Amino acid sequence: MDEYRVLIVDDEEELVTTIAERLQIRGIQAQTATDGETALKMIEANPPQFVVLDIMMPGMGGIEVLQRMIAQNLKIPVILLTGYGSTEQGMEGMKLGAFDYLMKPCDLNNLIGKIQEAVKNL
Amino acid sequence: MREMNEKEIAFIGKITAGVTHEVNNVLASIREISGLMTDILSITDETSFPRKEKFQTSLQKIQNQVQRGVKLTSQLNKFSHLSDNNKTDVDVNEIIEHLIFLTERFTRIKNIALQIQPIDKSFTIITNPLLLQMAVFNCIAYLLNNMVNGGEISICPGKKGSECSVSIICKGELLDKTSIFKDSSSSEELLSVQSIMESLDGVYELDESNTAIIIIVPGNK
């Protein structure tokens, strides 16, 4: 899975860095960002094959990042991470064009399955 | 004790919802960090890591506790949102199952099993979900206070014409069989049930022969 480059975005720094490390053990290149603004800059500068976006973040949330990606015609599959009370936003995100959404804490194998599924369809 | 008003209940609900969200993030981090340790152990040679198996077992126990924590916070979060609507569609069986999950600790202490025995499959009424749960909880608490350790409490929700009935039935030994319903008027729990029933336009009945408390609420209140 060396060809995959994934960007994981969540304001919980320990969470994203650990997920990234676990993905790297499995041969997936993973970068991290802890806010929407930084994530967008990273996506624009060097688009990854896949983006994992937390919906609830201080400042620019996951839905807004997704909207800006769509506005800039950045066709990158996005998985949204939802918490309690944001499942509806996950569904709203799918209507906007997100590939899928997962409830936090999500199972890593489940996330990898989604990444493989999305990248296969590219 | 002073009764809380709607704004105070909403405040508690909002704060609880926010905190459960944060606790969920903590649990997510613990899950990933212990997962990373498991990953590293799995690619570490047995000879270079003494008692590797013991560590793997302990990490699995951490993961199991995280799962338990996630379930608890998820149900607590759901509970915190019950005060969002004073009147909404309520799946009665689902709301009773939710209450059973939340009250398991109280019944476990007395070694009393709490279970739902729905009379009807999924059915919905329009009511105040928080008050309905509170009424059923007070009935459970009343029976618990009057039961010896062991036994069972069954909760049987069902349709009764346009109304909904919930029977809370004691299936265990009572501390004093003769006085459980005779002294009921002074019980704090049943006074609370009475007050809730007035708010819901419902009634409650004591069924002495079956050692049960029956709550009846309109389907569209």
mmCIF file of C-alpha atoms in Angstrom:
data_model
loop_
_atom_site.group_PDB
_atom_site.id
_atom_site.type_symbol
_atom_site.label_atom_id
_atom_site.label_comp_id
_atom_site.label_asym_id
_atom_site.label_seq_id
_atom_site.Cartn_x
_atom_site.Cartn_y
_atom_site.Cartn_z
ATOM 1 C CA MET A 1 0.000 0.000 0.000
ATOM 2 C CA ASP A 2 3.058 2.251 -0.434
ATOM 3 C CA GLU A 3 1.356 4.321 -3.105
ATOM 4 C CA TYR A 4 -1.284 5.638 -0.695
ATOM 5 C CA ARG A 5 -0.710 9.023 0.854
ATOM 6 C CA VAL A 6 -3.281 9.972 3.415
ATOM 7 C CA LEU A 7 -3.873 13.191 5.330
ATOM 8 C CA ILE A 8 -5.522 12.835 8.741
ATOM 9 C CA VAL A 9 -7.048 15.946 10.260
ATOM 10 C CA ASP A 10 -8.230 16.170 13.868
ATOM 11 C CA ASP A 11 -7.624 18.715 16.614
ATOM 12 C CA GLU A 12 -6.698 15.861 18.984
ATOM 13 C CA GLU A 13 -2.972 15.815 18.267
ATOM 14 C CA GLU A 14 -2.113 12.600 20.110
ATOM 15 C CA LEU A 15 -4.946 10.842 18.342
ATOM 16 C CA VAL A 16 -3.928 11.843 14.808
ATOM 17 C CA THR A 17 -0.213 11.251 15.285
ATOM 18 C CA THR A 18 -0.904 7.777 16.700
ATOM 19 C CA ILE A 19 -3.299 6.869 13.893
ATOM 20 C CA ALA A 20 -0.672 8.091 11.402
ATOM 21 C CA GLU A 21 2.001 5.944 13.037
ATOM 22 C CA ARG A 22 -0.263 2.881 12.933
ATOM 23 C CA LEU A 23 -1.034 3.485 9.249
ATOM 24 C CA GLN A 24 2.667 3.853 8.515
ATOM 25 C CA ILE A 25 3.341 0.457 10.139
ATOM 26 C CA ARG A 26 0.848 -0.888 7.578
ATOM 27 C CA GLY A 27 2.633 0.760 4.680
ATOM 28 C CA ILE A 28 0.372 3.772 4.255
ATOM 29 C CA GLN A 29 2.065 7.165 4.151
ATOM 30 C CA ALA A 30 0.187 9.350 6.570
ATOM 31 C CA GLN A 31 0.525 13.045 7.257
ATOM 32 C CA THR A 32 -1.352 14.926 9.947
ATOM 33 C CA ALA A 33 -2.886 18.334 10.568
ATOM 34 C CA THR A 34 -4.631 19.557 13.717
ATOM 35 C CA ASP A 35 -6.784 22.290 12.167
ATOM 36 C CA GLY A 36 -8.792 22.883 9.026
ATOM 37 C CA GLU A 37 -6.765 25.839 7.740
ATOM 38 C CA THR A 38 -3.448 23.945 7.862
ATOM 39 C CA ALA A 39 -5.094 20.893 6.296
ATOM 40 C CA LEU A 40 -6.368 22.937 3.367
ATOM 41 C CA LYS A 41 -2.915 24.444 2.758
ATOM 42 C CA MET A 42 -1.364 20.960 2.827
ATOM 43 C CA ILE A 43 -4.003 19.623 0.426
ATOM 44 C CA GLU A 44 -3.465 22.527 -1.990
ATOM 45 C CA ALA A 45 0.325 22.253 -1.840
ATOM 46 C CA ASN A 46 0.587 18.498 -2.287
ATOM 47 C CA PRO A 47 -2.766 16.725 -2.741
ATOM 48 C CA PRO A 48 -2.927 13.360 -0.940
ATOM 49 C CA GLN A 49 -4.871 10.356 -2.302
ATOM 50 C CA PHE A 50 -7.229 10.384 0.653
ATOM 51 C CA VAL A 51 -8.293 12.727 3.454
ATOM 52 C CA VAL A 52 -9.694 11.833 6.872
ATOM 53 C CA LEU A 53 -11.457 14.851 8.356
ATOM 54 C CA ASP A 54 -12.876 15.360 11.825
ATOM 55 C CA ILE A 55 -16.158 17.266 11.599
ATOM 56 C CA MET A 56 -15.931 19.098 14.918
ATOM 57 C CA MET A 57 -12.773 21.182 15.076
ATOM 58 C CA PRO A 58 -12.173 24.655 16.443
ATOM 59 C CA GLY A 59 -12.129 27.214 13.626
ATOM 60 C CA MET A 60 -12.663 25.606 10.243
ATOM 61 C CA GLY A 61 -14.505 22.312 10.757
ATOM 62 C CA GLY A 62 -14.432 19.248 8.543
ATOM 63 C CA ILE A 63 -17.539 20.191 6.550
ATOM 64 C CA GLU A 64 -16.089 23.595 5.665
ATOM 65 C CA VAL A 65 -12.777 22.028 4.590
ATOM 66 C CA LEU A 66 -14.752 19.616 2.392
ATOM 67 C CA GLN A 67 -16.787 22.479 0.880
ATOM 68 C CA ARG A 68 -13.598 24.407 0.053
ATOM 69 C CA MET A 69 -12.021 21.315 -1.502
ATOM 70 C CA ILE A 70 -15.095 20.893 -3.704
ATOM 71 C CA ALA A 71 -15.078 24.610 -4.594
ATOM 72 C CA GLN A 72 -11.456 24.268 -5.718
ATOM 73 C CA ASN A 73 -12.317 21.135 -7.713
ATOM 74 C CA LEU A 74 -9.989 19.003 -5.585
ATOM 75 C CA LYS A 75 -11.421 15.557 -6.242
ATOM 76 C CA ILE A 76 -9.964 13.670 -3.313
ATOM 77 C CA PRO A 77 -11.997 11.073 -1.420
ATOM 78 C CA VAL A 78 -12.841 12.235 2.074
ATOM 79 C CA ILE A 79 -13.872 10.240 5.122
ATOM 80 C CA LEU A 80 -15.510 12.339 7.823
ATOM 81 C CA LEU A 81 -15.073 11.472 11.486
ATOM 82 C CA THR A 82 -18.173 12.148 13.528
ATOM 83 C CA GLY A 83 -18.695 12.238 17.262
ATOM 84 C CA TYR A 84 -21.884 12.182 19.291
ATOM 85 C CA GLY A 85 -24.460 14.521 17.929
ATOM 86 C CA SER A 86 -22.695 15.019 14.602
ATOM 87 C CA THR A 87 -23.929 11.927 12.729
ATOM 88 C CA GLU A 88 -26.379 14.114 10.827
ATOM 89 C CA GLN A 89 -23.477 16.279 9.724
ATOM 90 C CA GLY A 90 -21.750 13.117 8.523
ATOM 91 C CA MET A 91 -24.738 12.368 6.301
ATOM 92 C CA GLU A 92 -24.823 15.995 5.188
ATOM 93 C CA GLY A 93 -21.143 15.649 4.279
ATOM 94 C CA MET A 94 -21.911 12.601 2.145
ATOM 95 C CA LYS A 95 -24.552 14.584 0.287
ATOM 96 C CA LEU A 96 -21.897 17.229 -0.362
ATOM 97 C CA GLY A 97 -19.562 14.598 -1.802
ATOM 98 C CA ALA A 98 -17.705 12.911 1.079
ATOM 99 C CA PHE A 99 -16.894 9.251 0.387
ATOM 100 C CA ASP A 100 -18.234 8.108 3.764
ATOM 101 C CA TYR A 101 -18.261 8.896 7.464
ATOM 102 C CA LEU A 102 -17.132 6.944 10.505
ATOM 103 C CA MET A 103 -18.065 7.344 14.143
ATOM 104 C CA LYS A 104 -15.201 8.102 16.527
ATOM 105 C CA PRO A 105 -13.432 6.122 17.885
ATOM 106 C CA CYS A 106 -13.240 4.226 14.621
ATOM 107 C CA ASP A 107 -11.690 0.830 14.100
ATOM 108 C CA LEU A 108 -8.384 1.157 12.227
ATOM 109 C CA ASN A 109 -9.071 -1.849 9.993
ATOM 110 C CA ASN A 110 -12.412 -0.298 9.113
ATOM 111 C CA LEU A 111 -10.684 2.967 8.192
ATOM 112 C CA ILE A 112 -8.079 1.125 6.081
ATOM 113 C CA GLY A 113 -10.900 -0.757 4.343
ATOM 114 C CA LYS A 114 -12.537 2.546 3.439
ATOM 115 C CA ILE A 115 -9.233 3.969 2.181
ATOM 116 C CA GLN A 116 -8.653 0.920 -0.047
ATOM 117 C CA GLU A 117 -12.225 1.039 -1.334
ATOM 118 C CA ALA A 118 -12.002 4.737 -2.162
ATOM 119 C CA VAL A 119 -8.574 4.609 -3.767
ATOM 120 C CA LYS A 120 -9.617 1.586 -5.868
ATOM 121 C CA ASN A 121 -12.443 3.673 -7.318
ATOM 122 C CA LEU A 122 -10.200 6.558 -8.335
ATOM 123 C CA MET B 1 -35.449 19.176 47.588
ATOM 124 C CA ARG B 2 -36.342 21.945 45.137
ATOM 125 C CA GLU B 3 -37.543 20.725 41.752
ATOM 126 C CA MET B 4 -35.440 21.756 38.765
ATOM 127 C CA ASN B 5 -36.885 23.869 36.027
ATOM 128 C CA GLU B 6 -36.512 23.261 32.296
ATOM 129 C CA LYS B 7 -33.620 25.707 31.902
ATOM 130 C CA GLU B 8 -31.646 23.999 34.645
ATOM 131 C CA ILE B 9 -32.273 20.561 33.128
ATOM 132 C CA ALA B 10 -31.240 21.874 29.708
ATOM 133 C CA PHE B 11 -28.044 23.293 31.246
ATOM 134 C CA ILE B 12 -27.143 19.926 32.810
ATOM 135 C CA GLY B 13 -27.915 18.214 29.507
ATOM 136 C CA LYS B 14 -25.734 20.584 27.528
ATOM 137 C CA ILE B 15 -22.736 20.317 29.858
ATOM 138 C CA THR B 16 -23.046 16.517 30.039
ATOM 139 C CA ALA B 17 -23.230 16.284 26.238
ATOM 140 C CA GLY B 18 -20.063 18.402 25.896
ATOM 141 C CA VAL B 19 -18.140 16.390 28.474
ATOM 142 C CA THR B 20 -19.132 13.022 26.980
ATOM 143 C CA HIS B 21 -17.808 14.297 23.649
ATOM 144 C CA GLU B 22 -14.455 15.101 25.291
ATOM 145 C CA VAL B 23 -14.351 11.768 27.164
ATOM 146 C CA ASN B 24 -14.960 10.045 23.845
ATOM 147 C CA ASN B 25 -11.877 11.783 22.422
ATOM 148 C CA VAL B 26 -9.852 10.601 25.434
ATOM 149 C CA LEU B 27 -11.081 7.037 24.872
ATOM 150 C CA ALA B 28 -10.275 7.288 21.163
ATOM 151 C CA SER B 29 -6.700 8.330 22.009
ATOM 152 C CA ILE B 30 -6.269 5.503 24.565
ATOM 153 C CA ARG B 31 -7.597 3.072 21.998
ATOM 154 C CA GLU B 32 -5.121 4.189 19.319
ATOM 155 C CA ILE B 33 -2.134 4.408 21.701
ATOM 156 C CA SER B 34 -2.748 0.896 23.071
ATOM 157 C CA GLY B 35 -3.370 -0.229 19.475
ATOM 158 C CA LEU B 36 0.016 1.181 18.471
ATOM 159 C CA MET B 37 1.666 -0.697 21.358
ATOM 160 C CA THR B 38 -0.052 -3.888 20.173
ATOM 161 C CA ASP B 39 1.192 -3.238 16.612
ATOM 162 C CA ILE B 40 4.770 -2.718 17.806
ATOM 163 C CA LEU B 41 4.638 -5.841 19.988
ATOM 164 C CA SER B 42 3.351 -7.918 17.093
ATOM 165 C CA ILE B 43 6.434 -7.049 15.014
ATOM 166 C CA THR B 44 8.820 -7.500 17.946
ATOM 167 C CA ASP B 45 10.772 -10.729 18.262
ATOM 168 C CA GLU B 46 9.675 -12.930 21.197
ATOM 169 C CA THR B 47 13.229 -13.336 22.475
ATOM 170 C CA SER B 48 13.919 -9.600 22.625
ATOM 171 C CA PHE B 49 10.772 -8.835 24.651
ATOM 172 C CA PRO B 50 10.384 -10.869 27.844
ATOM 173 C CA ARG B 51 6.802 -11.570 28.937
ATOM 174 C CA LYS B 52 5.493 -10.346 25.581
ATOM 175 C CA GLU B 53 2.324 -12.424 25.926
ATOM 176 C CA LYS B 54 1.510 -10.841 29.296
ATOM 177 C CA PHE B 55 1.795 -7.382 27.715
ATOM 178 C CA GLN B 56 -0.393 -8.413 24.795
ATOM 179 C CA THR B 57 -3.064 -9.738 27.165
ATOM 180 C CA SER B 58 -2.944 -6.535 29.219
ATOM 181 C CA LEU B 59 -3.264 -4.401 26.099
ATOM 182 C CA GLN B 60 -6.286 -6.423 25.041
ATOM 183 C CA LYS B 61 -7.807 -5.725 28.473
ATOM 184 C CA ILE B 62 -7.227 -1.987 27.928
ATOM 185 C CA GLN B 63 -9.000 -2.245 24.564
ATOM 186 C CA ASN B 64 -11.930 -4.066 26.194
ATOM 187 C CA GLN B 65 -12.244 -1.383 28.873
ATOM 188 C CA VAL B 66 -12.119 1.311 26.187
ATOM 189 C CA GLN B 67 -14.999 -0.415 24.407
ATOM 190 C CA ARG B 68 -16.934 -0.460 27.686
ATOM 191 C CA GLY B 69 -16.176 3.228 28.214
ATOM 192 C CA VAL B 70 -17.269 4.104 24.676
ATOM 193 C CA LYS B 71 -20.593 2.330 25.218
ATOM 194 C CA LEU B 72 -21.159 4.096 28.535
ATOM 195 C CA THR B 73 -20.322 7.563 27.206
ATOM 196 C CA SER B 74 -22.417 6.933 24.118
ATOM 197 C CA GLN B 75 -25.463 6.054 26.232
ATOM 198 C CA LEU B 76 -24.802 8.947 28.624
ATOM 199 C CA ASN B 77 -24.576 11.319 25.667
ATOM 200 C CA LYS B 78 -27.906 9.997 24.395
ATOM 201 C CA PHE B 79 -29.366 10.581 27.859
ATOM 202 C CA SER B 80 -28.040 14.151 27.938
ATOM 203 C CA HIS B 81 -30.044 14.897 24.771
ATOM 204 C CA LEU B 82 -33.354 13.663 26.210
ATOM 205 C CA SER B 83 -34.060 17.133 27.533
ATOM 206 C CA ASP B 84 -33.671 18.647 24.037
ATOM 207 C CA ASN B 85 -37.368 18.078 23.289
ATOM 208 C CA ASN B 86 -40.295 18.314 25.681
ATOM 209 C CA LYS B 87 -42.520 16.513 23.242
ATOM 210 C CA THR B 88 -41.200 14.216 20.581
ATOM 211 C CA ASP B 89 -41.609 10.805 18.933
ATOM 212 C CA VAL B 90 -40.514 8.208 21.435
ATOM 213 C CA ASP B 91 -39.887 4.548 20.627
ATOM 214 C CA VAL B 92 -41.054 3.145 23.961
ATOM 215 C CA ASN B 93 -39.160 -0.164 23.830
ATOM 216 C CA GLU B 94 -35.965 1.657 22.840
ATOM 217 C CA ILE B 95 -36.257 4.254 25.606
ATOM 218 C CA ILE B 96 -36.857 1.504 28.204
ATOM 219 C CA GLU B 97 -33.826 -0.456 26.946
ATOM 220 C CA HIS B 98 -31.786 2.732 27.204
ATOM 221 C CA LEU B 99 -32.984 3.247 30.783
ATOM 222 C CA ILE B 100 -32.158 -0.359 31.685
ATOM 223 C CA PHE B 101 -28.599 0.143 30.436
ATOM 224 C CA LEU B 102 -28.232 3.324 32.497
ATOM 225 C CA THR B 103 -29.718 1.852 35.692
ATOM 226 C CA GLU B 104 -27.914 -1.486 35.581
ATOM 227 C CA ARG B 105 -25.519 -0.381 38.289
ATOM 228 C CA PHE B 106 -28.320 0.283 40.802
ATOM 229 C CA THR B 107 -29.845 -3.148 40.298
ATOM 230 C CA ARG B 108 -26.495 -4.966 40.149
ATOM 231 C CA ILE B 109 -25.642 -3.730 43.664
ATOM 232 C CA LYS B 110 -28.730 -5.596 44.928
ATOM 233 C CA ASN B 111 -28.050 -8.506 42.614
ATOM 234 C CA ILE B 112 -31.397 -7.923 40.931
ATOM 235 C CA ALA B 113 -31.780 -8.567 37.219
ATOM 236 C CA LEU B 114 -33.567 -5.893 35.226
ATOM 237 C CA GLN B 115 -35.074 -6.875 31.921
ATOM 238 C CA ILE B 116 -37.472 -5.676 29.285
ATOM 239 C CA GLN B 117 -40.275 -7.945 28.092
ATOM 240 C CA PRO B 118 -42.037 -5.945 25.385
ATOM 241 C CA ILE B 119 -45.666 -6.849 24.796
ATOM 242 C CA ASP B 120 -45.653 -5.162 21.417
ATOM 243 C CA LYS B 121 -42.909 -4.833 18.838
ATOM 244 C CA SER B 122 -41.476 -1.375 18.237
ATOM 245 C CA PHE B 123 -44.124 1.301 18.768
ATOM 246 C CA THR B 124 -43.921 5.052 19.002
ATOM 247 C CA ILE B 125 -45.774 7.607 21.075
ATOM 248 C CA ILE B 126 -45.484 11.374 21.298
ATOM 249 C CA THR B 127 -44.401 12.291 24.795
ATOM 250 C CA ASN B 128 -41.634 13.747 26.942
ATOM 251 C CA PRO B 129 -38.868 11.091 26.861
ATOM 252 C CA LEU B 130 -37.037 12.390 29.915
ATOM 253 C CA LEU B 131 -40.156 12.355 32.087
ATOM 254 C CA LEU B 132 -41.162 8.896 30.869
ATOM 255 C CA GLN B 133 -37.726 7.507 31.767
ATOM 256 C CA MET B 134 -37.830 9.307 35.105
ATOM 257 C CA ALA B 135 -41.216 7.827 35.963
ATOM 258 C CA VAL B 136 -40.094 4.290 35.118
ATOM 259 C CA PHE B 137 -36.840 4.836 37.028
ATOM 260 C CA ASN B 138 -38.753 5.896 40.146
ATOM 261 C CA CYS B 139 -40.919 2.772 39.924
ATOM 262 C CA ILE B 140 -37.777 0.632 39.658
ATOM 263 C CA ALA B 141 -36.248 2.484 42.625
ATOM 264 C CA TYR B 142 -39.407 1.924 44.693
ATOM 265 C CA LEU B 143 -39.376 -1.817 44.017
ATOM 266 C CA LEU B 144 -35.620 -2.020 44.649
ATOM 267 C CA ASN B 145 -36.079 -0.390 48.057
ATOM 268 C CA ASN B 146 -38.700 -2.983 48.930
ATOM 269 C CA MET B 147 -36.968 -6.097 47.623
ATOM 270 C CA VAL B 148 -34.467 -8.394 49.247
ATOM 271 C CA ASN B 149 -31.258 -9.060 47.348
ATOM 272 C CA GLY B 150 -31.668 -11.271 44.306
ATOM 273 C CA GLY B 151 -34.655 -11.712 42.042
ATOM 274 C CA GLU B 152 -35.772 -9.801 39.016
ATOM 275 C CA ILE B 153 -37.679 -6.746 37.866
ATOM 276 C CA SER B 154 -39.413 -7.026 34.496
ATOM 277 C CA ILE B 155 -40.518 -4.028 32.510
ATOM 278 C CA CYS B 156 -43.312 -4.696 30.050
ATOM 279 C CA PRO B 157 -44.175 -1.841 27.695
ATOM 280 C CA GLY B 158 -47.190 -2.262 25.460
ATOM 281 C CA LYS B 159 -49.983 -0.513 23.607
ATOM 282 C CA LYS B 160 -53.323 -0.103 25.328
ATOM 283 C CA GLY B 161 -55.677 1.363 22.755
ATOM 284 C CA SER B 162 -54.405 4.842 22.016
ATOM 285 C CA GLU B 163 -52.431 4.792 25.235
ATOM 286 C CA CYS B 164 -49.135 3.267 26.251
ATOM 287 C CA SER B 165 -48.763 1.175 29.374
ATOM 288 C CA VAL B 166 -45.551 0.222 31.084
ATOM 289 C CA SER B 167 -45.747 -2.434 33.797
ATOM 290 C CA ILE B 168 -42.854 -2.596 36.214
ATOM 291 C CA ILE B 169 -43.162 -6.018 37.828
ATOM 292 C CA CYS B 170 -41.368 -7.342 40.883
ATOM 293 C CA LYS B 171 -40.368 -10.982 40.428
ATOM 294 C CA GLY B 172 -38.437 -11.384 43.611
ATOM 295 C CA GLU B 173 -38.874 -11.609 47.327
ATOM 296 C CA LEU B 174 -40.155 -8.548 49.167
ATOM 297 C CA LEU B 175 -38.851 -7.211 52.451
ATOM 298 C CA ASP B 176 -42.411 -6.877 53.766
ATOM 299 C CA LYS B 177 -45.124 -8.229 51.529
ATOM 300 C CA THR B 178 -47.965 -6.707 53.534
ATOM 301 C CA SER B 179 -46.824 -3.108 53.508
ATOM 302 C CA ILE B 180 -45.305 -2.531 50.061
ATOM 303 C CA PHE B 181 -48.433 -0.975 48.594
ATOM 304 C CA LYS B 182 -50.122 0.042 51.843
ATOM 305 C CA ASP B 183 -47.459 2.595 52.743
ATOM 306 C CA SER B 184 -46.923 3.663 49.174
ATOM 307 C CA SER B 185 -48.508 7.103 49.535
ATOM 308 C CA SER B 186 -45.596 8.296 51.645
ATOM 309 C CA SER B 187 -42.971 6.997 49.236
ATOM 310 C CA GLU B 188 -40.808 9.712 47.720
ATOM 311 C CA GLU B 189 -40.426 7.668 44.522
ATOM 312 C CA LEU B 190 -44.157 7.153 44.012
ATOM 313 C CA LEU B 191 -44.921 10.787 44.870
ATOM 314 C CA SER B 192 -42.494 11.666 42.105
ATOM 315 C CA VAL B 193 -44.228 9.219 39.720
ATOM 316 C CA GLN B 194 -47.559 10.856 40.626
ATOM 317 C CA SER B 195 -46.193 14.311 39.863
ATOM 318 C CA ILE B 196 -44.679 13.149 36.545
ATOM 319 C CA MET B 197 -47.943 11.473 35.527
ATOM 320 C CA GLU B 198 -49.760 14.763 36.112
ATOM 321 C CA SER B 199 -47.308 16.462 33.730
ATOM 322 C CA LEU B 200 -47.794 13.737 31.116
ATOM 323 C CA ASP B 201 -51.588 13.541 31.530
ATOM 324 C CA GLY B 202 -51.094 9.954 32.570
ATOM 325 C CA VAL B 203 -51.837 7.810 35.597
ATOM 326 C CA TYR B 204 -50.136 5.117 37.572
ATOM 327 C CA GLU B 205 -51.744 2.120 39.212
ATOM 328 C CA LEU B 206 -50.591 -0.317 41.831
ATOM 329 C CA ASP B 207 -51.326 -3.934 40.973
ATOM 330 C CA GLU B 208 -51.027 -5.684 44.325
ATOM 331 C CA SER B 209 -51.787 -9.180 43.056
ATOM 332 C CA ASN B 210 -48.920 -9.063 40.559
ATOM 333 C CA THR B 211 -46.663 -6.842 42.696
ATOM 334 C CA ALA B 212 -46.468 -4.387 39.862
ATOM 335 C CA ILE B 213 -46.646 -0.673 39.202
ATOM 336 C CA ILE B 214 -48.337 0.252 35.950
ATOM 337 C CA ILE B 215 -47.785 3.542 34.203
ATOM 338 C CA ILE B 216 -50.303 4.616 31.594
ATOM 339 C CA VAL B 217 -49.595 7.593 29.370
ATOM 340 C CA PRO B 218 -51.434 8.984 26.359
ATOM 341 C CA GLY B 219 -49.913 8.159 22.989
ATOM 342 C CA ASN B 220 -49.981 11.705 21.733
ATOM 343 C CA LYS B 221 -49.094 13.880 24.725
#
